[in-house]
């Protein structure tokens, strides 16, 4: 307890720096995953993708980022075991942030799309095992989280498969694909907007003091989505007044229509990612701040300090802008050849799955969700469309991430004990 009283301010500043570093790692790695499909399909340039991600990642983190944070902060380990030694919890959470951030920056530098969720949870388990023992880990909660890593890529793959198949049926495999694209793409715009609007209204607006009932949330979500669909319809009709007689030419036109749609799904994807994955950086930071401010009292439920969500949002943006391009190219062009229509199917599926998980408080891996969706699109075209070598390398990097996070956390934890105790 004396340690927290004597070094509280230093520990807070160090924790904020480690949390910021972790957020940079998330931006460099996971956000690059999120925008990779847009860049790989050439719907957006790298510069455009970074600008979109900057705006919507920050908005997602700030408006809708609070729900998952509780799961990361309280769910993985049993914090009641640290009641008599809260300083160990603070050191542990700090070492977890530093370990996960270090691993993510290394992976981003190498161009590996790894899971930030794996990194932080592996790190938290690592320090808990050496500080208190295996009983500190809430294995039931961990099982649920690990289960979600298996289930979510499957769900997003399934979503992507059916979204892509629907586009094939209603647009590509018809006599007049461009005409049908102009008719059906606004419907896809409606679906995309309703996903993002629902999570913003139901989750995000609580942070700015607006509490709407379920009925009101649905009403406004549908209203906003209908408006986007109407504007999208007018824009597409005006922009794509092309001759539909030439079949090849119309396919090019169809992909251009989907490029327009990809801008909306890229925004949805960035917002969904910000709302879910900012928790990986601010969850442990929130635990540290509340423990230090309450002089060692480990609270069951705390409000997130006002500066933590913006710190996570800014860190994500910095990471994307400085190091994001390497992982972006791996995901965008490595797994399967993406066109705007394929990229759209993968992105809408990923955004829907991430938003679903974020709303239920499950900290899923965005990386695995997106790769699952890209695989789903690839399967829709046949197994030969997938680069299985790249897929194998990605899966191997996922497996390595959990123990890497745990080992680094143990090393940093021991170093902190040597410095402060």
XYZ file of C-alpha atoms in Angstrom:
421
model
C 0.000 0.000 0.000
C 2.898 2.341 0.798
C 4.173 1.794 -2.744
C 0.921 3.171 -4.222
C 0.999 6.155 -1.853
C 4.668 6.979 -2.579
C 4.832 6.209 -6.298
C 1.157 6.715 -7.317
C 1.785 9.594 -9.731
C 4.821 7.901 -11.352
C 2.875 4.657 -11.768
C -0.096 6.529 -13.289
C 2.123 8.308 -15.831
C 3.966 5.064 -16.693
C 0.657 3.191 -17.041
C -0.707 5.905 -19.364
C 2.448 5.662 -21.513
C 2.175 1.828 -21.666
C -1.549 2.082 -22.485
C -0.761 4.576 -25.257
C 1.950 2.229 -26.594
C -0.542 -0.657 -26.585
C -3.072 1.500 -28.474
C -0.372 2.358 -31.064
C 0.214 -1.399 -31.480
C -3.515 -1.938 -32.015
C -3.563 0.822 -34.625
C -0.507 -0.529 -36.434
C -1.766 -4.113 -36.511
C -5.504 -4.537 -36.079
C -6.676 -1.383 -37.811
C -4.481 -2.244 -40.750
C -6.379 -5.551 -40.844
C -9.658 -3.687 -40.798
C -8.739 -1.401 -43.698
C -6.718 -3.997 -45.637
C -9.710 -5.232 -47.652
C -10.522 -1.683 -48.845
C -6.937 -1.057 -49.927
C -6.428 -4.568 -51.369
C -9.536 -4.273 -53.530
C -8.326 -0.818 -54.674
C -11.578 0.785 -53.499
C -9.476 3.139 -51.369
C -5.885 4.329 -51.495
C -3.700 3.843 -48.389
C -3.961 7.572 -47.643
C -7.775 7.591 -47.929
C -8.014 4.461 -45.734
C -5.865 6.101 -43.039
C -8.006 9.282 -43.027
C -11.271 7.271 -42.773
C -9.811 5.073 -40.035
C -8.571 8.097 -38.074
C -12.060 9.616 -37.900
C -14.166 6.487 -37.350
C -11.763 4.512 -35.140
C -11.599 7.447 -32.760
C -15.394 7.862 -32.836
C -15.932 4.142 -32.163
C -13.415 4.085 -29.334
C -14.798 7.214 -27.698
C -18.540 6.682 -28.209
C -18.963 2.904 -27.941
C -15.770 1.633 -26.335
C -16.943 1.221 -22.749
C -18.860 -2.087 -22.956
C -15.996 -4.507 -23.622
C -13.659 -2.760 -21.201
C -15.353 -4.318 -18.165
C -14.797 -7.832 -19.529
C -11.071 -7.280 -20.067
C -10.636 -5.404 -16.776
C -12.598 -7.751 -14.496
C -13.409 -10.921 -16.427
C -10.066 -12.584 -17.157
C -8.662 -12.704 -13.617
C -10.233 -12.769 -10.175
C -9.220 -9.343 -8.818
C -10.486 -10.161 -5.288
C -7.322 -12.242 -4.750
C -5.309 -9.009 -4.978
C -7.235 -7.206 -2.197
C -4.338 -7.521 0.275
C -1.696 -6.662 -2.331
C -3.229 -4.152 -4.796
C 0.243 -2.980 -5.803
C 0.806 -6.409 -7.427
C -2.356 -5.931 -9.512
C -1.083 -2.513 -10.638
C 2.377 -3.889 -11.547
C 0.765 -6.850 -13.285
C -1.602 -4.794 -15.408
C 1.268 -2.431 -16.306
C 3.481 -5.342 -17.350
C 0.566 -6.797 -19.373
C 0.152 -3.511 -21.296
C 3.880 -3.206 -21.930
C 4.185 -6.863 -22.996
C 1.217 -6.776 -25.384
C 2.294 -3.406 -26.815
C 5.876 -4.658 -27.406
C 4.665 -7.820 -29.155
C 2.189 -5.905 -31.363
C 4.788 -3.362 -32.473
C 7.218 -6.177 -33.314
C 4.543 -8.102 -35.247
C 3.484 -4.941 -37.115
C 7.084 -4.212 -38.068
C 7.324 -7.765 -39.486
C 3.957 -7.430 -41.274
C 2.247 -10.210 -39.270
C -1.506 -9.757 -38.675
C -1.741 -10.997 -35.070
C -4.526 -10.692 -32.520
C -4.364 -7.821 -30.041
C -6.932 -9.642 -27.910
C -4.705 -12.736 -27.750
C -1.759 -10.508 -26.823
C -3.361 -8.742 -23.857
C -5.244 -11.752 -22.472
C -2.106 -13.926 -22.737
C -0.165 -11.181 -20.925
C -2.767 -10.836 -18.137
C -2.822 -14.626 -17.608
C 1.019 -14.673 -17.566
C 1.377 -12.134 -14.755
C -1.536 -13.634 -12.761
C 0.071 -17.090 -12.826
C 3.412 -15.826 -11.418
C 1.963 -13.323 -8.934
C -0.840 -15.313 -7.293
C -1.026 -18.660 -9.083
C -3.416 -20.407 -11.462
C -6.373 -19.802 -9.095
C -6.183 -16.070 -9.969
C -7.257 -16.836 -13.530
C -10.995 -17.053 -14.091
C -10.768 -20.087 -16.377
C -14.529 -20.101 -17.028
C -14.339 -16.563 -18.400
C -11.208 -17.438 -20.402
C -12.992 -20.465 -21.905
C -15.814 -18.204 -23.070
C -13.351 -15.773 -24.633
C -11.341 -18.553 -26.313
C -14.604 -20.058 -27.541
C -15.488 -16.729 -29.130
C -12.171 -16.794 -31.026
C -13.278 -20.037 -32.683
C -16.931 -19.140 -33.162
C -16.554 -15.573 -34.477
C -14.361 -16.376 -37.529
C -16.879 -19.094 -38.360
C -19.838 -16.693 -37.997
C -18.157 -13.920 -40.006
C -17.081 -16.452 -42.658
C -20.679 -17.648 -42.917
C -21.989 -14.059 -43.130
C -19.420 -13.181 -45.823
C -20.188 -16.344 -47.793
C -23.917 -15.577 -47.952
C -23.445 -11.844 -48.607
C -21.131 -12.670 -51.529
C -23.450 -15.417 -52.835
C -26.397 -12.982 -52.682
C -24.403 -10.443 -54.729
C -23.604 -13.195 -57.284
C -27.263 -14.241 -57.510
C -28.901 -10.815 -57.665
C -26.224 -8.910 -59.602
C -23.320 -10.764 -61.276
C -25.132 -13.854 -62.638
C -27.873 -11.831 -64.332
C -28.399 -10.501 -67.849
C -28.012 -6.886 -66.759
C -25.539 -6.809 -63.867
C -25.013 -3.038 -63.845
C -28.731 -2.274 -63.776
C -29.200 -4.757 -60.934
C -26.205 -3.335 -59.054
C -27.820 0.103 -59.228
C -31.004 -1.456 -57.840
C -29.588 -3.692 -55.060
C -26.459 -1.869 -53.824
C -28.581 0.776 -52.021
C -30.181 -2.157 -50.109
C -26.687 -3.259 -49.022
C -26.084 0.357 -47.986
C -29.203 0.148 -45.798
C -27.981 -3.085 -44.127
C -24.511 -1.644 -43.512
C -25.831 1.599 -42.035
C -28.309 -0.133 -39.723
C -25.487 -2.218 -38.205
C -23.427 0.860 -37.407
C -26.384 3.041 -36.380
C -27.714 0.505 -33.880
C -24.445 0.161 -31.992
C -23.866 3.926 -32.018
C -27.321 4.759 -30.723
C -27.714 1.890 -28.234
C -24.174 1.880 -26.834
C -22.386 5.057 -27.804
C -24.898 7.733 -26.938
C -24.913 6.631 -23.279
C -21.425 8.140 -23.031
C -22.751 11.528 -24.120
C -25.760 11.365 -21.789
C -28.517 10.266 -24.214
C -30.478 7.186 -23.150
C -32.950 5.877 -25.731
C -35.343 2.954 -25.358
C -35.070 -0.075 -27.666
C -37.974 1.150 -29.764
C -36.473 4.631 -30.150
C -33.058 3.161 -31.002
C -34.561 1.002 -33.754
C -36.669 3.898 -35.064
C -33.673 6.235 -35.429
C -31.433 3.475 -36.823
C -33.982 2.618 -39.517
C -34.583 6.313 -40.264
C -30.858 7.073 -40.699
C -30.365 3.905 -42.779
C -33.278 4.781 -45.087
C -31.792 8.258 -45.579
C -28.364 6.783 -46.472
C -30.054 4.289 -48.842
C -31.987 7.113 -50.572
C -28.901 9.339 -50.959
C -26.880 6.304 -52.152
C -29.554 5.435 -54.715
C -29.588 8.979 -56.142
C -25.771 9.137 -56.220
C -25.402 5.755 -57.953
C -28.121 6.509 -60.514
C -26.471 9.812 -61.382
C -22.878 8.573 -61.460
C -23.344 5.288 -63.319
C -25.443 6.240 -66.338
C -23.571 3.745 -68.489
C -24.604 1.612 -71.437
C -25.508 -1.801 -70.001
C -25.373 -3.668 -73.312
C -21.672 -4.590 -73.100
C -21.451 -7.426 -70.543
C -17.732 -6.976 -69.740
C -18.066 -3.249 -69.549
C -21.002 -3.568 -67.144
C -18.976 -5.850 -64.837
C -16.413 -3.051 -64.547
C -19.287 -0.711 -63.785
C -20.635 -3.078 -61.129
C -17.270 -3.135 -59.328
C -17.225 0.679 -59.462
C -20.659 0.726 -57.794
C -19.303 -1.592 -55.087
C -16.285 0.715 -54.664
C -18.745 3.431 -53.623
C -20.266 1.002 -51.128
C -16.829 0.015 -49.790
C -16.354 3.561 -48.476
C -19.413 3.088 -46.227
C -18.340 -0.400 -45.085
C -14.818 0.904 -44.408
C -16.349 3.536 -42.102
C -18.506 0.854 -40.433
C -15.523 -1.444 -40.031
C -13.349 1.278 -38.494
C -16.107 2.301 -36.077
C -16.853 -1.316 -35.095
C -13.151 -1.996 -34.551
C -12.662 1.114 -32.440
C -15.635 0.194 -30.248
C -14.346 -3.337 -29.583
C -10.546 -3.266 -29.589
C -9.859 -0.052 -27.698
C -10.778 -2.156 -24.620
C -7.564 -4.134 -25.082
C -5.572 -0.996 -24.276
C -7.844 0.826 -21.855
C -9.194 -2.166 -19.874
C -5.975 -2.819 -17.931
C -5.278 0.951 -17.790
C -8.728 1.515 -16.275
C -7.985 -1.121 -13.594
C -4.655 0.567 -12.754
C -6.142 4.072 -12.544
C -9.095 3.044 -10.333
C -6.829 1.044 -7.962
C -4.310 3.896 -7.561
C -6.979 6.618 -7.192
C -8.834 4.561 -4.544
C -5.535 4.060 -2.654
C -5.420 0.320 -3.218
C -9.131 -0.423 -2.938
C -10.069 -2.717 -5.820
C -13.547 -1.610 -6.875
C -16.078 -4.030 -8.361
C -17.364 -1.467 -10.841
C -15.701 1.834 -11.701
C -16.397 4.604 -14.150
C -13.707 4.979 -16.785
C -11.667 8.151 -16.234
C -12.573 10.831 -18.809
C -9.094 10.895 -20.405
C -8.699 7.122 -20.953
C -11.015 6.617 -23.971
C -9.520 9.577 -25.926
C -5.990 8.343 -25.078
C -6.839 4.933 -26.592
C -8.446 6.527 -29.646
C -5.458 8.824 -30.335
C -2.991 5.930 -29.871
C -4.856 3.793 -32.399
C -4.745 6.638 -34.946
C -0.983 7.212 -34.418
C -0.228 3.489 -34.879
C -2.219 3.251 -38.079
C -0.670 6.348 -39.621
C 2.926 5.374 -38.805
C 3.106 1.560 -39.173
C -0.216 0.360 -40.565
C 0.764 -0.084 -44.219
C 2.761 -3.330 -43.712
C -0.035 -5.433 -42.249
C -2.514 -3.794 -44.619
C -0.746 -5.285 -47.625
C -0.618 -8.777 -46.046
C -4.382 -8.879 -45.466
C -5.430 -6.921 -48.542
C -3.571 -8.911 -51.169
C -2.116 -12.018 -49.467
C -5.036 -14.313 -48.589
C -7.125 -14.123 -51.767
C -7.542 -11.753 -54.694
C -10.042 -9.104 -53.657
C -12.312 -6.974 -55.826
C -14.590 -4.271 -54.363
C -17.591 -6.671 -54.312
C -15.582 -9.393 -52.501
C -14.007 -6.870 -50.138
C -17.450 -5.449 -49.356
C -18.807 -8.903 -48.425
C -15.834 -9.499 -46.101
C -16.076 -6.062 -44.497
C -19.830 -6.055 -43.886
C -19.596 -9.554 -42.384
C -16.706 -8.515 -40.120
C -18.353 -5.267 -38.999
C -21.632 -7.078 -38.201
C -19.837 -9.798 -36.206
C -17.651 -7.336 -34.294
C -20.629 -5.100 -33.462
C -22.602 -8.172 -32.319
C -19.739 -9.276 -30.066
C -19.088 -5.761 -28.760
C -22.732 -5.434 -27.771
C -22.638 -8.691 -25.803
C -19.323 -7.769 -24.109
C -17.213 -10.539 -25.694
C -13.657 -9.356 -26.478
C -13.218 -11.120 -29.810
C -10.256 -10.977 -32.144
C -10.961 -8.593 -35.033
C -8.064 -10.172 -36.916
C -9.611 -13.624 -36.758
C -13.053 -12.259 -37.581
C -11.763 -10.498 -40.695
C -9.627 -13.435 -41.850
C -12.673 -15.684 -41.326
C -14.717 -13.337 -43.526
C -12.037 -13.184 -46.259
C -11.834 -17.004 -46.176
C -15.639 -17.142 -46.496
C -15.457 -15.030 -49.657
C -12.613 -17.225 -50.956
C -14.611 -20.422 -50.296
C -17.540 -18.967 -52.238
C -15.208 -18.898 -55.259
C -13.642 -22.321 -54.589
C -10.660 -23.478 -52.492
C -8.208 -22.702 -55.318
C -8.928 -18.990 -54.823
C -7.204 -19.087 -51.405
C -3.470 -18.697 -50.818
C -3.208 -21.478 -48.227
C 0.486 -20.701 -47.522
C -0.377 -17.189 -46.318
C -3.353 -18.530 -44.323
C -1.065 -21.084 -42.628
C 1.469 -18.373 -41.661
C -1.294 -16.177 -40.236
C -2.660 -19.054 -38.118
C 0.858 -19.861 -36.832
C 1.340 -16.207 -35.799
C -1.965 -16.409 -33.889
C -0.833 -19.519 -31.987
C 2.506 -17.915 -31.051
C 0.881 -14.687 -29.826
C -0.693 -16.046 -26.620
C 2.497 -17.549 -25.123
C 4.590 -14.599 -26.399
C 2.324 -12.152 -24.527
C 2.479 -14.299 -21.372
C 6.290 -14.656 -21.401
C 6.930 -10.951 -22.019
C 4.498 -10.030 -19.224
C 6.316 -12.323 -16.763
C 9.689 -10.728 -17.671
C 8.364 -7.147 -17.321
C 6.533 -8.034 -14.080
C 9.733 -9.337 -12.489
C 11.618 -6.198 -13.628
C 8.955 -3.948 -12.023
C 9.187 -5.858 -8.746
C 12.971 -5.359 -8.796
C 12.532 -1.597 -9.335
C 9.707 -0.823 -6.889
C 9.689 -3.558 -4.215
